[in-house]
Coordinates of C-alpha atoms and ligand atoms in Angstrom, one line a residue:
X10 CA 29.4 16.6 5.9
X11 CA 27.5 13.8 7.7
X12 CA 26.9 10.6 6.0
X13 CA 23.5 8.7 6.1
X14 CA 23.2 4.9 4.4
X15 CA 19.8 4.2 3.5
X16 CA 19.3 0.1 3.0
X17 CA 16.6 0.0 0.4
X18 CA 15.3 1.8 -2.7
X19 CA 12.2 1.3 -1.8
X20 CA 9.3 4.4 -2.4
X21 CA 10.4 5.0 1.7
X22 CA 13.6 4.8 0.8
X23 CA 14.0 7.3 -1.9
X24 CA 12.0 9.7 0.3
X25 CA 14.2 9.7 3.2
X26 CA 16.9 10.1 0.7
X27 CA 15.4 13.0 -0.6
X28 CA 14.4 14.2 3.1
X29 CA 17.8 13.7 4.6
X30 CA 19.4 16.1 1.6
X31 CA 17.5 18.6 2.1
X32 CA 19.1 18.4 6.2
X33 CA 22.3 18.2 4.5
X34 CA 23.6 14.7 4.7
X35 CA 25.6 13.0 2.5
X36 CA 23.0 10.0 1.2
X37 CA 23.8 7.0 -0.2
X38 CA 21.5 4.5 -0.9
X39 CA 22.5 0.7 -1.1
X40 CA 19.5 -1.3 -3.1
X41 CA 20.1 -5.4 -4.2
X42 CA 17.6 -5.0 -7.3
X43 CA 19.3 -3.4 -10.0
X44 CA 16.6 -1.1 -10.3
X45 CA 15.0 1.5 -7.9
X46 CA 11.1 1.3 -6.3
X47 CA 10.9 -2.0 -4.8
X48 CA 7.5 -2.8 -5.1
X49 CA 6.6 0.2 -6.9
X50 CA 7.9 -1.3 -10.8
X51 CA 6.5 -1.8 -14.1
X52 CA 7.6 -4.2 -16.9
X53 CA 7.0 -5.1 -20.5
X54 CA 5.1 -7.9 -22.3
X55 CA 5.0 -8.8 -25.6
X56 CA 3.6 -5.2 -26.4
X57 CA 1.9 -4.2 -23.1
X58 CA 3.2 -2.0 -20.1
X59 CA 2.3 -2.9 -16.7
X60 CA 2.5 -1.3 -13.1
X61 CA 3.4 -4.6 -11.1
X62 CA 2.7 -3.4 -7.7
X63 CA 0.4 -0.1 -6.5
X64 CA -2.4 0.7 -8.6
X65 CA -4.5 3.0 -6.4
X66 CA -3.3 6.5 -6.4
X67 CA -4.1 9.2 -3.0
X68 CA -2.9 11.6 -1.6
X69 CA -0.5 13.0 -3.9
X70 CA 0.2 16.0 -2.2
X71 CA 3.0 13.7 -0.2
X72 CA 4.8 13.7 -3.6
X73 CA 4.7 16.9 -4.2
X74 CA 5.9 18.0 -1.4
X75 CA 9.0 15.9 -1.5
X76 CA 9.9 18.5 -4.8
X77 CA 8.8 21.5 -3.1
X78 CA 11.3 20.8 -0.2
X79 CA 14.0 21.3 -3.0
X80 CA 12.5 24.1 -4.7
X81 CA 11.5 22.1 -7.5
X82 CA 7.8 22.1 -9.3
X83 CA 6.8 18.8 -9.1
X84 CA 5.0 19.4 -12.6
X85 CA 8.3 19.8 -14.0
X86 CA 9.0 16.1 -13.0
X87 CA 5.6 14.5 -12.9
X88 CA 1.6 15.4 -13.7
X89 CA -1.3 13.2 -12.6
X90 CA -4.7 13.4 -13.3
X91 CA -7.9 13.0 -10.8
X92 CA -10.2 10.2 -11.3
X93 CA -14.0 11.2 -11.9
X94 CA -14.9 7.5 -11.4
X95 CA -12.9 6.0 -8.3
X96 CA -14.2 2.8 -9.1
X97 CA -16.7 0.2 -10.3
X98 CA -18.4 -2.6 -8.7
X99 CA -19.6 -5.5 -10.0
X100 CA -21.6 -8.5 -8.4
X101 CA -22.7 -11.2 -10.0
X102 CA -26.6 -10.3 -9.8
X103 CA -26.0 -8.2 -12.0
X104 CA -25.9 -5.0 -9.4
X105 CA -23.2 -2.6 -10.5
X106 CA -22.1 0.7 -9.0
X107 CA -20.1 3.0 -10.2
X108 CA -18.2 5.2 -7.2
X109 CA -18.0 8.6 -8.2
X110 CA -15.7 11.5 -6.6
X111 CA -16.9 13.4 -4.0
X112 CA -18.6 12.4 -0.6
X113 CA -22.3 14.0 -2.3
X114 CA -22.6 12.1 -5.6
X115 CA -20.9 8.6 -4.0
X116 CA -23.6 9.1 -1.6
X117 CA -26.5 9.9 -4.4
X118 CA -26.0 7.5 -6.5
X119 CA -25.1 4.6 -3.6
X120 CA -28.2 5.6 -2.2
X121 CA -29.8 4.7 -5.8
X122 CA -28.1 1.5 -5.6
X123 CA -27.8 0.2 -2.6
X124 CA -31.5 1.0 -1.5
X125 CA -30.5 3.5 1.8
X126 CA -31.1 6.8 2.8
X127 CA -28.6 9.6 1.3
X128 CA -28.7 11.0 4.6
X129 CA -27.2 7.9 6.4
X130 CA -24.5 7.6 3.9
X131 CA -23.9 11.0 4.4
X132 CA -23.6 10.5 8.4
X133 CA -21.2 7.2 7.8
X134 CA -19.1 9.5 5.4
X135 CA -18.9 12.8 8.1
X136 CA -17.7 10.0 11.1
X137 CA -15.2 8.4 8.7
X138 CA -13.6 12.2 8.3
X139 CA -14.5 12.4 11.6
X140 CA -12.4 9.5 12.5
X141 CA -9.8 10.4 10.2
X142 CA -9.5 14.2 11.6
X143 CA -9.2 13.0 15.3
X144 CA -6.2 10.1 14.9
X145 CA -4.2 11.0 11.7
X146 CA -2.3 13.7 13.2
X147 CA -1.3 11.6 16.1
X148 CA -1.3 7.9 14.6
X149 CA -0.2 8.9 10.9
X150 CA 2.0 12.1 11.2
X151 CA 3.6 11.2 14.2
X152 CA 6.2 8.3 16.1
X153 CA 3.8 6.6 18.3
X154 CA 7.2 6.1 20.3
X155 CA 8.2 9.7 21.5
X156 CA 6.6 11.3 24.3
X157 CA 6.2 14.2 22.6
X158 CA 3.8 13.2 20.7
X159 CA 1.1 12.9 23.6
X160 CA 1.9 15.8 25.5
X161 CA -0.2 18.2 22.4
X162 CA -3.6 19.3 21.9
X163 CA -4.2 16.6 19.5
X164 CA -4.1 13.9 21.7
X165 CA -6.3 15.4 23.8
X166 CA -8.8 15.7 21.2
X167 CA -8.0 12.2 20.4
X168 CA -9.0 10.9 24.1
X169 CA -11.3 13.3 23.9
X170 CA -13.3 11.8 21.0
X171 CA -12.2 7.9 21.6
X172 CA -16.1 7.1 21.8
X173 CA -16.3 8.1 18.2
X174 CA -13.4 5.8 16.8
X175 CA -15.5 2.4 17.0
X176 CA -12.2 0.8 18.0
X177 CA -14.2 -1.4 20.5
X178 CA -15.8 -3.0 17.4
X179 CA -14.9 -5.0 14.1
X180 CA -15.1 -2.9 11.2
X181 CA -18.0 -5.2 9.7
X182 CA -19.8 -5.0 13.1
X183 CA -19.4 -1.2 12.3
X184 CA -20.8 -0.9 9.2
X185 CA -23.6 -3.7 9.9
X186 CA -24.6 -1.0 12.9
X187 CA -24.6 1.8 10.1
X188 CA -26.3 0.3 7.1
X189 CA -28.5 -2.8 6.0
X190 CA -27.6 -3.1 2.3
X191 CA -25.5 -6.3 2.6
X192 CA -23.7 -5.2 -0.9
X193 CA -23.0 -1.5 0.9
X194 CA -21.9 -3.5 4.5
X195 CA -19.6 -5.2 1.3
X196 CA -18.0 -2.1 -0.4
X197 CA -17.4 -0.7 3.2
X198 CA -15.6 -4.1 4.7
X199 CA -13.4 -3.9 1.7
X200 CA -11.7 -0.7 2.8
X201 CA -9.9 -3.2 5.4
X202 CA -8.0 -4.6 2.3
X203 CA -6.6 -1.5 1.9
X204 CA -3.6 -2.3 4.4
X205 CA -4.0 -5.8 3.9
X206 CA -6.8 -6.7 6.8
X207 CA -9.7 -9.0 7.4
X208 CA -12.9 -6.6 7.6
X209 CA -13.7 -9.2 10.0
X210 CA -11.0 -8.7 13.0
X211 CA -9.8 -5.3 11.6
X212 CA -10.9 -2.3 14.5
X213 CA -14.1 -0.2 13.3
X214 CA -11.6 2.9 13.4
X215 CA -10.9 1.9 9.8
X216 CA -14.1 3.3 8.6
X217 CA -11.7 6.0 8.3
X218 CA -10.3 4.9 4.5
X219 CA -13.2 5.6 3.2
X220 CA -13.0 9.4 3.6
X221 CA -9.3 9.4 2.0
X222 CA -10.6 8.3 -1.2
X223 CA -14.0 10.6 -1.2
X224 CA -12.2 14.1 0.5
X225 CA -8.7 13.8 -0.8
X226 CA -9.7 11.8 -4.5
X227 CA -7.9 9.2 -6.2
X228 CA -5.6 9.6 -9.2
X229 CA -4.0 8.5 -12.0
X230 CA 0.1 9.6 -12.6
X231 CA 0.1 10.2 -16.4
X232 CA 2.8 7.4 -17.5
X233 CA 1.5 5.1 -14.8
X234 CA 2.3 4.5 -11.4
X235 CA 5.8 4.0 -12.3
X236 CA 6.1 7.6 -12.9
X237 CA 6.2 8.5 -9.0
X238 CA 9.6 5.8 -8.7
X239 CA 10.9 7.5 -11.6
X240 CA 9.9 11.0 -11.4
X241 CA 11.2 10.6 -7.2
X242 CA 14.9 8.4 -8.8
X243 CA 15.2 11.6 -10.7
X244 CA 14.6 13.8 -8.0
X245 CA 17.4 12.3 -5.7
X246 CA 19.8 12.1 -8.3
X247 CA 19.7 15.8 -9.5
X248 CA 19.8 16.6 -5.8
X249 CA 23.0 14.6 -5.3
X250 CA 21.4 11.1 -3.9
X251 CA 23.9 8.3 -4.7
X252 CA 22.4 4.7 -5.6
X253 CA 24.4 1.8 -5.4
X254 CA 22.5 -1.1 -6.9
X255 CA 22.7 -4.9 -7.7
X256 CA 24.3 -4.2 -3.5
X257 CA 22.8 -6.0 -0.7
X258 CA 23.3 -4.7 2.6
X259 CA 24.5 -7.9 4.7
X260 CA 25.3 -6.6 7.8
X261 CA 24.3 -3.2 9.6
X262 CA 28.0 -2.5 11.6
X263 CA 27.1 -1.6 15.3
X264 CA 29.4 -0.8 18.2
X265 CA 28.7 -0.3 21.5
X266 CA 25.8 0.2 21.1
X267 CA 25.7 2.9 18.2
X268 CA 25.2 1.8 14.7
X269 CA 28.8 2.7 12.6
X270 CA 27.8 1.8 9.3
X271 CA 26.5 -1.1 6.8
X272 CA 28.3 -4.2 5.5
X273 CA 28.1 -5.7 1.7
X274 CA 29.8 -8.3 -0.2
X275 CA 32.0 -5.3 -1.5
X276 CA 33.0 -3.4 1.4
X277 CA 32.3 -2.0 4.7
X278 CA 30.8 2.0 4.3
X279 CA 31.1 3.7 7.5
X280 CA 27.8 6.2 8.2
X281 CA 26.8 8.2 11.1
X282 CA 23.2 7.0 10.8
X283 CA 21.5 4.0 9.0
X284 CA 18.1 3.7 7.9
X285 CA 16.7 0.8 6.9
X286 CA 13.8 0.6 4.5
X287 CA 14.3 -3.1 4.1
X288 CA 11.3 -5.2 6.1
X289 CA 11.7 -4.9 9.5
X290 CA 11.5 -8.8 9.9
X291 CA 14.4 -9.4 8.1
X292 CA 16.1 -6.7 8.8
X293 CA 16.5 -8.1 12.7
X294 CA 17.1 -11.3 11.6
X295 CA 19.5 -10.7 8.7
X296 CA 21.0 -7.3 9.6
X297 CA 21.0 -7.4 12.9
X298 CA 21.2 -10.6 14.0
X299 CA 23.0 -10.4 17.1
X300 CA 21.4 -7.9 18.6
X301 CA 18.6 -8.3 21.1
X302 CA 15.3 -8.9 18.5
X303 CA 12.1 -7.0 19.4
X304 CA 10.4 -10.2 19.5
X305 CA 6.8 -9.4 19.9
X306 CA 6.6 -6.9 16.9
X307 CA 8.6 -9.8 14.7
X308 CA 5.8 -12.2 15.6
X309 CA 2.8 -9.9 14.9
X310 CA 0.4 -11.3 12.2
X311 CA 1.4 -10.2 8.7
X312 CA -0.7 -8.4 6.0
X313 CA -2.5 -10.5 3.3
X314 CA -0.1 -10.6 0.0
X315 CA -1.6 -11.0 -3.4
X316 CA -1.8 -13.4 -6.7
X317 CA -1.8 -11.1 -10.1
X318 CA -2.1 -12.3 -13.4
X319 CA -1.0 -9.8 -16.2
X320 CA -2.8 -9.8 -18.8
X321 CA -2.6 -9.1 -22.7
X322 CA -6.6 -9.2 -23.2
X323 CA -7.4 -8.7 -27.7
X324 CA -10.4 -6.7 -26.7
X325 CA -11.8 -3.4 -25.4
X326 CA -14.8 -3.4 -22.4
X327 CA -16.6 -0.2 -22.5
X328 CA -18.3 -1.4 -19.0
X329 CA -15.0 -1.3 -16.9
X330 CA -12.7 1.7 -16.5
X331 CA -9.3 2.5 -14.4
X332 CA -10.0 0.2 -11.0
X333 CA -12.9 -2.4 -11.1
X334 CA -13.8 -4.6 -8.4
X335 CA -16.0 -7.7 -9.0
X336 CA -16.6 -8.8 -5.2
X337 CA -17.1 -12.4 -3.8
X338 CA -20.6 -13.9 -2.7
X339 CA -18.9 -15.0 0.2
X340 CA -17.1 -12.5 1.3
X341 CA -16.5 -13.6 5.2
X342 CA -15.5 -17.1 4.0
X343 CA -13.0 -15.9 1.7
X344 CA -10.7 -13.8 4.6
X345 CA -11.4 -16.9 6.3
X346 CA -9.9 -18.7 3.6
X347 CA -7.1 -15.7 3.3
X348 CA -5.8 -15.5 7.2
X349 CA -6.7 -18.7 8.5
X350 CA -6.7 -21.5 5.7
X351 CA -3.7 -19.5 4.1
X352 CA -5.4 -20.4 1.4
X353 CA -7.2 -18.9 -1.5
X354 CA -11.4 -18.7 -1.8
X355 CA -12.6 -20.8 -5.1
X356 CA -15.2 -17.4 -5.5
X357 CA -12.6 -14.5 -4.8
X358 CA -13.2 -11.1 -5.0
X359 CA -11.1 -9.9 -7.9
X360 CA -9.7 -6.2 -8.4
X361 CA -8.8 -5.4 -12.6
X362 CA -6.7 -2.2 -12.9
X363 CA -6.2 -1.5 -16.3
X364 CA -4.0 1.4 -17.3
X365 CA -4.6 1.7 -21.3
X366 CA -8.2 3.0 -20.3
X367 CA -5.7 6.5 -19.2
X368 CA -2.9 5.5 -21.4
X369 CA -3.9 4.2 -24.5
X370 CA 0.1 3.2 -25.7
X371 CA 0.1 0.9 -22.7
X372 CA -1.9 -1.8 -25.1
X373 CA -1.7 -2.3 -28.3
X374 CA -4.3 -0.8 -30.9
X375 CA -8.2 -2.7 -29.8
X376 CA -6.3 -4.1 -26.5
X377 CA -6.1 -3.9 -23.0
X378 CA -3.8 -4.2 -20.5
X379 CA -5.2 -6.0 -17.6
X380 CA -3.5 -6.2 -13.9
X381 CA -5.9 -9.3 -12.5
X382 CA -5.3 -9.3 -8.4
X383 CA -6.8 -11.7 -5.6
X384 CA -6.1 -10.7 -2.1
X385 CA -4.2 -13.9 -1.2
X386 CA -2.2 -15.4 2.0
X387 CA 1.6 -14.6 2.7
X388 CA 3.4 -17.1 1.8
X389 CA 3.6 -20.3 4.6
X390 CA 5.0 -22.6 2.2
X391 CA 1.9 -23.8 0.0
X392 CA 2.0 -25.1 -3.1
X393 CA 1.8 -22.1 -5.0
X394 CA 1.7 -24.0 -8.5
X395 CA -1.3 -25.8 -7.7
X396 CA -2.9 -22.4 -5.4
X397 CA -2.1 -20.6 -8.9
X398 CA -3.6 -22.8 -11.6
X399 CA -7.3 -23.0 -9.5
X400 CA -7.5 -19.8 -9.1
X401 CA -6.9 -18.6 -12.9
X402 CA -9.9 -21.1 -13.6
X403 CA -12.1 -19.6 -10.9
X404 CA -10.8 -15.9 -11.8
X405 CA -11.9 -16.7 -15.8
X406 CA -14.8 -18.2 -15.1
X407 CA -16.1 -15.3 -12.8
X408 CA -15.1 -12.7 -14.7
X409 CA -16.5 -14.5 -17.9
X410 CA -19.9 -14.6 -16.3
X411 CA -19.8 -10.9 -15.0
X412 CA -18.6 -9.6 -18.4
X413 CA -20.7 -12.5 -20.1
X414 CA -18.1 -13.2 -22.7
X415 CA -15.5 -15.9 -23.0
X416 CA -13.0 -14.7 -21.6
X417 CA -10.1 -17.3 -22.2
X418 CA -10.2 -16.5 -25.8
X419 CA -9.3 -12.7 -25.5
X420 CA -6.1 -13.3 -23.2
X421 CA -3.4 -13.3 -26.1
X422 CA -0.3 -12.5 -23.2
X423 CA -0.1 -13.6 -19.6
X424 CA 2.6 -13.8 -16.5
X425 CA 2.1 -13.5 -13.0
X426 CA 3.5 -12.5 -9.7
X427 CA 3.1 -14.6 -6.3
X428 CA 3.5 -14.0 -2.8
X429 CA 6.7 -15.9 -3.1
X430 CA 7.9 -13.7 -5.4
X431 CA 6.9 -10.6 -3.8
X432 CA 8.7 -12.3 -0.7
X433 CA 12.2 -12.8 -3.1
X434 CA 12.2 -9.5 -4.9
X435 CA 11.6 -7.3 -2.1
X436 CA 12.4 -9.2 1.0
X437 CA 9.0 -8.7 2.4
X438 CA 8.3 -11.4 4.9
X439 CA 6.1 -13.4 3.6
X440 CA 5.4 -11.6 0.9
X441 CA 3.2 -9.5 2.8
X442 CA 1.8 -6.1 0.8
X443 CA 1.9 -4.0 3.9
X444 CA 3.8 -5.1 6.3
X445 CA 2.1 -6.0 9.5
X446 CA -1.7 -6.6 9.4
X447 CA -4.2 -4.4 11.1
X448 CA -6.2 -7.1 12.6
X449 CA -6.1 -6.0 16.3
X450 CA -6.7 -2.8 17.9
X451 CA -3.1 -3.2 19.3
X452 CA -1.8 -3.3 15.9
X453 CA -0.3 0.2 15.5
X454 CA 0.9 0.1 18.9
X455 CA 2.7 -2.8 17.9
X456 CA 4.3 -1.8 14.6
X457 CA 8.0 -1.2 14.8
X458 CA 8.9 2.8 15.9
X459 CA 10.8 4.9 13.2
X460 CA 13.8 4.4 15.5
X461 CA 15.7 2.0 17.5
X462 CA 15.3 2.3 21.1
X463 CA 18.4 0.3 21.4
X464 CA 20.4 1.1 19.0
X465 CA 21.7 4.8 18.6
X466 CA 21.8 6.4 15.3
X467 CA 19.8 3.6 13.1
X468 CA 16.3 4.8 11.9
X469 CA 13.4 2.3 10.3
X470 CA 11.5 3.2 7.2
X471 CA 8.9 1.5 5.0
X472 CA 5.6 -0.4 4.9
X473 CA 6.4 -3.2 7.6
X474 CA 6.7 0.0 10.2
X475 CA 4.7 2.9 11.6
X476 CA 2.8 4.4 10.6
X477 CA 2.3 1.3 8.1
X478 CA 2.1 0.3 4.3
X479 CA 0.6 1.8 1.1
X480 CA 2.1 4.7 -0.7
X481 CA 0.9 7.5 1.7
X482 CA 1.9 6.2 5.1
X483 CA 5.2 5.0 3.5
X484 CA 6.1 8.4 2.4
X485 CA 4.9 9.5 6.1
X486 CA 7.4 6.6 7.8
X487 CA 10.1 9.1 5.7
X488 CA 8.8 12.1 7.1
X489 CA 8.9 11.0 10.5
X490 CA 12.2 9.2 10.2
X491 CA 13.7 12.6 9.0
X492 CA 12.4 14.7 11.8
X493 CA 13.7 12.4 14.3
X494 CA 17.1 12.7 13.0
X495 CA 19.3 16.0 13.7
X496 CA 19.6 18.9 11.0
X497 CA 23.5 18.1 10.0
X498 CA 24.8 21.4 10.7
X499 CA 28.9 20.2 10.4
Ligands
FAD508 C1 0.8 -6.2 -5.9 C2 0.8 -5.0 -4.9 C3 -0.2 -4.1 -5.0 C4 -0.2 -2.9 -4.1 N1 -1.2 -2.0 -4.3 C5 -1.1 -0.8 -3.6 C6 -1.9 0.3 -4.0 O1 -2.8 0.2 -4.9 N2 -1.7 1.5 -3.4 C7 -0.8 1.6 -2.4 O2 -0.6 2.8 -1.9 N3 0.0 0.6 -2.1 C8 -0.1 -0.6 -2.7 N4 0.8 -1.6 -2.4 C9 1.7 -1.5 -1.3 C10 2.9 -0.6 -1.6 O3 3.5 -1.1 -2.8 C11 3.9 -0.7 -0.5 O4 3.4 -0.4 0.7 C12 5.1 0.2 -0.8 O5 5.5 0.3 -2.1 C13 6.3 -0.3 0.1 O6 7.4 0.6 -0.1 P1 8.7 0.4 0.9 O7 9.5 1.5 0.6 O8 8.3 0.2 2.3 O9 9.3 -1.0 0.5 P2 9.6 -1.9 -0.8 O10 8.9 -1.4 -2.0 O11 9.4 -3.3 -0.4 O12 11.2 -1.7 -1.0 C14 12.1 -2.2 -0.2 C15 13.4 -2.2 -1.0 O13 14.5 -2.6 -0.2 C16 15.3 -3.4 -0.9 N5 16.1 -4.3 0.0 C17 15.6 -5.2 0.8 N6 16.6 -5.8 1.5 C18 17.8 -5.2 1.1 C19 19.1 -5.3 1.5 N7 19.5 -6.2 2.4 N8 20.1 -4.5 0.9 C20 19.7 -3.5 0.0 N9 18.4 -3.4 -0.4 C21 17.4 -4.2 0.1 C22 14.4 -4.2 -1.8 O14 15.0 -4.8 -2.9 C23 13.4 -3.1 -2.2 O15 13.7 -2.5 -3.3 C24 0.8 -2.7 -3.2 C25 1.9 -3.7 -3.2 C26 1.9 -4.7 -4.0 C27 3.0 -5.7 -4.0

């Protein structure tokens, strides 16, 4: 049987794991952390569980499948629930809206709200699925990379339709052409954080997000996000997947021309194909660092990273549920302050996730657990201690005067994660959430393929390349990567 090395244990990783069983390969999967996920972990404190990295659940259905390809029932493994509210929003007016699932009812009550038509709302929703419909199969499903992938009827529609995908435009100048409720131009523009964009350089074309949340829903894994790492760990274990962790791959072995295998401080494992799900940056520059570097893709602008407190809070709020979102009253300045300044806003817009609201044992008894998170800059080097220390005062104080309590007093447990920190447990470059930013139209064009053009048999998997990061498109990058590579027939 054919061997496959997979560098990384990331949520990518394990999928291509799982993918490249099912083709018959001999997997084994070389991970530094002593633990698998990557980003995707949770951790105790002092009585409270937390999810440290994804909160926001879609698209489940790319799970499942990863079961299903094994004859497995994913229930058997892991159940989730659909989210009635999707979210709330809070300004600090006093203005609150409360997204609710379904294209109809987000655009009833918004249209309540936010002082616009239904109908318009309605229109804006149809071209984001419209959007969506015409580029996922060819940007999402696809390698951008392989000419196969524009000789089909899909890029023809997708040509066809290239009026339609505002791509010409930012993705505020898209939304200020739809609607003029500055607080519904607000919720829009933050759809660009979802892949870790300004709303303010990021291509109209991402108007698209939207429609994943309202068609497809957003849910809630019952035992927390950490349920898809260890629901998918299980998965590839039962199926024959072996992990080798606390072992950093230090070298991927190449010879002329074809990679041969992967190097640690233990050994030397041959392979007949190497993926890599560690960040592309670093994998050229640490992995590969003889080889010729693809230097414009290493240089393209990174996603924003993110500052999270955790928080023990003594009390329960009736007013917030799962994902809350109290949003800036500058929101231009403060991706001004994120890609530019590398700095961090003093009035940020601040996301609270908090998962005892599903799952009451994740806080203690009259307690919440609270995952605090400002979009924030990769990291260039800044003084973190001080970036860290302004911003909890400016995050209480906001939050205090939205919730009109006193905050301070109710935070009984607290520690917190930091783009350098993201950077050193995950190798991301600069500490980036989703690899490469998606603030130029070129962007995708520009993200690393799912293969090496230079390099036989070594495959790319993972956030920092195509189709990009977040759970979804992660679990995508595995899907492509496995139907680039052979069936192993031997
Ligand atoms: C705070 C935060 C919030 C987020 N929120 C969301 C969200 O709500 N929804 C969403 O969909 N996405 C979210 N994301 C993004 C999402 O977590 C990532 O896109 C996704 O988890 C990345 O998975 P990955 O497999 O590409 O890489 P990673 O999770 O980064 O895993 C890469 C793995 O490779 C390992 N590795 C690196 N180098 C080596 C080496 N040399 N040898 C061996 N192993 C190595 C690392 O240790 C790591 O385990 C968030 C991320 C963060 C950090």
């Amino acid at each position: 049987m054919q061997r496959a090395i997979v560098v990384g244990a990331g949520i990518a990783g394990i999928a291509t794991s799982i993918r490249l069983r099912a083709k018959n390969y001999n997997v084994t999967v070389l991970e530094s952390n002593a633990y698998p996920g990557g980003k995707l972990h949770a951790t105790e404190n002092q009585g409270f569980r937390f999810d440290l990295g994804p909160s926001l659940f879609t698209m489940p259905h790319f799970v499942d499948e990863l079961f299903e390809l094994h004859g497995q029932n994913p229930r058997d493994y892991f159940n989730y629930k659909k989210k009635e509210v999707i979210c709330n929003y809070f300004w600090e007016d006093g203005t609150r809206f409360s997204a609710t699932d379904g294209p109809n009812s987000f655009a009833q009550e918004a249209s309540r709200i936010f002082g616009e038509s239904k109908e318009r709302i309605e229109k804006y929703l149809g071209k984001s699925k419209r959007k969506y419909d015409l580029t996922a199969p060819l940007f999402l499903e696809k390698s951008l990379h392989k000419r196969d992938t524009y000789l089909n009827k899909d890029c023809l529609k997708a040509i066809l339709g290239i009026g339609q995908l505002d791509i010409g435009k930012t993705l505020d100048e898209t939304n200020k052409a739809n609607f003029k409720s500055e607080k519904l131009i607000q919720l829009f523009n933050r759809f660009a954080t979802y892949n870790g964009s300004s709303p303010y350089e990021t291509p109209g074309i991402m108007s698209m997000i939207p429609h994943l949340e309202m068609h497809y829903g957003t849910y809630f894994p019952k035992g927390g996000m950490h349920r898809i790492t260890k629901s998918l760990y299980l998965l590839a274990q039962r199926i024959g997947v072996e992990f080798r962790f606390s072992e950093s791959a230090e070298e991927i072995m190449v010879e002329r021309g074809t990679a041969i295998g992967v190097r640690t401080k233990k050994g030397k494992y041959a392979s007949d194909i190497v993926i890599s799900n560690m960040d592309i940056y670093p994998t050229y520059k640490k992995l590969l660092p003889t080889q010729e570097q693809p230097v414009r893709t290493l240089k393209q602008e990174r996603s924003s990273s993110a500052l999270i407190f955790y928080w023990g809070i003594s009390k329960k709020f009736e007013q917030l549920d799962l994902h809350n979102i109290f949003f800036s009253e500058d929101y231009k300045n403060e991706f001004e302050h994120i890609f530019q300044r590398k700095s961090l806003h003093p009035d940020p817009t601040i996301y609270v996730n908090i998962t005892s609201k599903e799952e009451p044992n994740d806080a203690p008894e009259g307690c919440e657990n609270w995952f605090v998170m400002v979009n924030a800059p990769g990291n260039f080097g800044q003084d973190w201690d001080s970036l860290k220390s302004q911003s909890r005062k400016n995050i209480v104080q906001k939050l205090s005067r939205c919730l009109n309590t006193d905050l301070e007093q109710h935070i009984v447990s607290e520690f917190t994660l930091d783009p350098v920190q993201i950077e050193n447990n995950t190798s991301s470059y600069r500490g980036a959430l989703y690899g490469a930013a998606s603030n130029s139209r070129f962007s995708a064009f520009l993200r690393h393929p799912n293969f090496s053009s230079k390099i036989n048999n070594l495959y790319f998997c993972g956030g920092s390349v195509h189709p990009g990061g977040g759970i979804p498109l992660c679990l995508l990058s595995a899907k492509i990567v496995s139907e680039l590579i052979p069936n192993n027939d031997q």
